[in-house]
Amino acid sequence: MPIFEYRACGEAGCAHCREGFDQLQKLSEPPLAHCPKCGTPVQQQIGAPALAIGGAHLLKEKKIGEAGFTQYRKIGKGVYEKTAGKGPGIIRGD
């Protein structure tokens, strides 16, 4: 479901709609005509699209080490174990 942006028509309205607000709606739903908080007429604004680009392969441990980063995972309270990259094998918060 896309997120639509709305703003009050003119200077009237509450702080919620004068500043603009986001509304999660189905594509099949009609656009909002009034602010859900104060009832002032609102109009839909054009916003930047949110894009999801696949990049999970870039976060694999091999790639992290090749890029010069070090990754640790928590194995206990204040104790971290290295999973990728250079650096000490275990870091303790003592």
Short mmCIF file of C-alpha atoms in Angstrom, two decimals:
data_model
loop_
_atom_site.label_atom_id
_atom_site.label_comp_id
_atom_site.label_asym_id
_atom_site.label_seq_id
_atom_site.Cartn_x
_atom_site.Cartn_y
_atom_site.Cartn_z
CA MET A 1 0.00 0.00 0.00
CA PRO A 2 1.40 3.41 -0.90
CA ILE A 3 1.76 6.34 1.47
CA PHE A 4 0.07 9.51 0.22
CA GLU A 5 0.90 13.04 1.33
CA TYR A 6 -1.85 15.55 2.09
CA ARG A 7 -1.87 19.26 2.96
CA ALA A 8 -4.63 21.71 3.93
CA CYS A 9 -6.07 23.88 1.17
CA GLY A 10 -5.16 27.47 2.03
CA GLU A 11 -4.22 28.78 5.48
CA ALA A 12 -7.06 27.15 7.44
CA GLY A 13 -6.80 23.91 9.36
CA CYS A 14 -5.06 22.46 12.38
CA ALA A 15 -1.30 22.07 12.86
CA HIS A 16 -1.61 18.48 11.60
CA CYS A 17 -2.91 19.38 8.14
CA ARG A 18 -1.28 22.82 7.69
CA GLU A 19 2.16 21.21 7.95
CA GLY A 20 1.08 18.23 5.86
CA PHE A 21 0.64 14.61 6.85
CA ASP A 22 1.11 11.13 5.41
CA GLN A 23 -1.70 8.63 5.01
CA LEU A 24 -1.31 4.92 4.24
CA GLN A 25 -4.05 4.01 1.74
CA LYS A 26 -4.89 1.32 -0.76
CA LEU A 27 -4.74 2.34 -4.41
CA SER A 28 -8.42 1.47 -4.71
CA GLU A 29 -9.42 3.96 -1.97
CA PRO A 30 -10.46 7.46 -3.05
CA PRO A 31 -8.17 10.34 -1.98
CA LEU A 32 -8.99 12.04 1.32
CA ALA A 33 -11.11 15.17 0.98
CA HIS A 34 -10.90 16.36 4.60
CA CYS A 35 -8.37 16.29 7.45
CA PRO A 36 -9.10 13.34 9.75
CA LYS A 37 -8.45 15.51 12.84
CA CYS A 38 -10.25 18.80 12.11
CA GLY A 39 -12.29 18.30 8.93
CA THR A 40 -10.56 21.04 6.88
CA PRO A 41 -10.46 20.37 3.13
CA VAL A 42 -7.14 18.83 2.08
CA GLN A 43 -5.51 18.02 -1.24
CA GLN A 44 -3.13 15.27 -2.18
CA GLN A 45 0.47 16.35 -2.77
CA ILE A 46 3.02 14.82 -5.11
CA GLY A 47 5.83 13.24 -3.12
CA ALA A 48 9.07 11.46 -3.88
CA PRO A 49 8.64 7.73 -4.42
CA ALA A 50 10.18 5.27 -1.98
CA LEU A 51 12.34 2.80 -3.83
CA ALA A 52 13.54 -0.52 -2.53
CA ILE A 53 16.64 -1.67 -4.34
CA GLY A 54 18.05 -5.11 -3.73
CA GLY A 55 21.41 -4.94 -2.05
CA ALA A 56 21.36 -7.77 0.45
CA HIS A 57 24.30 -9.39 -1.36
CA LEU A 58 26.46 -6.37 -0.43
CA LEU A 59 26.02 -7.07 3.29
CA LYS A 60 27.44 -10.59 3.27
CA GLU A 61 30.37 -11.12 5.60
CA LYS A 62 32.80 -11.73 2.73
CA LYS A 63 31.90 -8.41 1.11
CA ILE A 64 32.14 -6.53 4.43
CA GLY A 65 35.69 -7.79 4.97
CA GLU A 66 36.70 -7.06 1.37
CA ALA A 67 35.47 -3.48 1.73
CA GLY A 68 37.76 -2.97 4.74
CA PHE A 69 35.08 -3.02 7.43
CA THR A 70 34.88 -5.16 10.54
CA GLN A 71 31.62 -6.65 11.77
CA TYR A 72 30.92 -7.90 15.29
CA ARG A 73 27.93 -9.66 16.81
CA LYS A 74 26.89 -9.60 20.44
CA ILE A 75 27.45 -12.90 22.23
CA GLY A 76 26.89 -11.75 25.79
CA LYS A 77 26.56 -8.72 28.03
CA GLY A 78 29.30 -6.39 26.85
CA VAL A 79 30.99 -9.13 24.80
CA TYR A 80 31.21 -9.04 20.99
CA GLU A 81 32.64 -11.61 18.59
CA LYS A 82 34.16 -10.71 15.21
CA THR A 83 32.27 -12.17 12.25
CA ALA A 84 34.08 -10.42 9.38
CA GLY A 85 37.07 -8.24 8.67
CA LYS A 86 40.29 -7.46 10.54
CA GLY A 87 40.59 -6.72 14.22
CA PRO A 88 40.48 -8.53 17.54
CA GLY A 89 38.46 -11.74 17.67
CA ILE A 90 36.54 -10.76 20.81
CA ILE A 91 35.84 -7.38 22.37
CA ARG A 92 34.90 -7.19 26.03
CA GLY A 93 33.41 -4.15 27.74
CA ASP A 94 35.32 -4.73 31.02
#
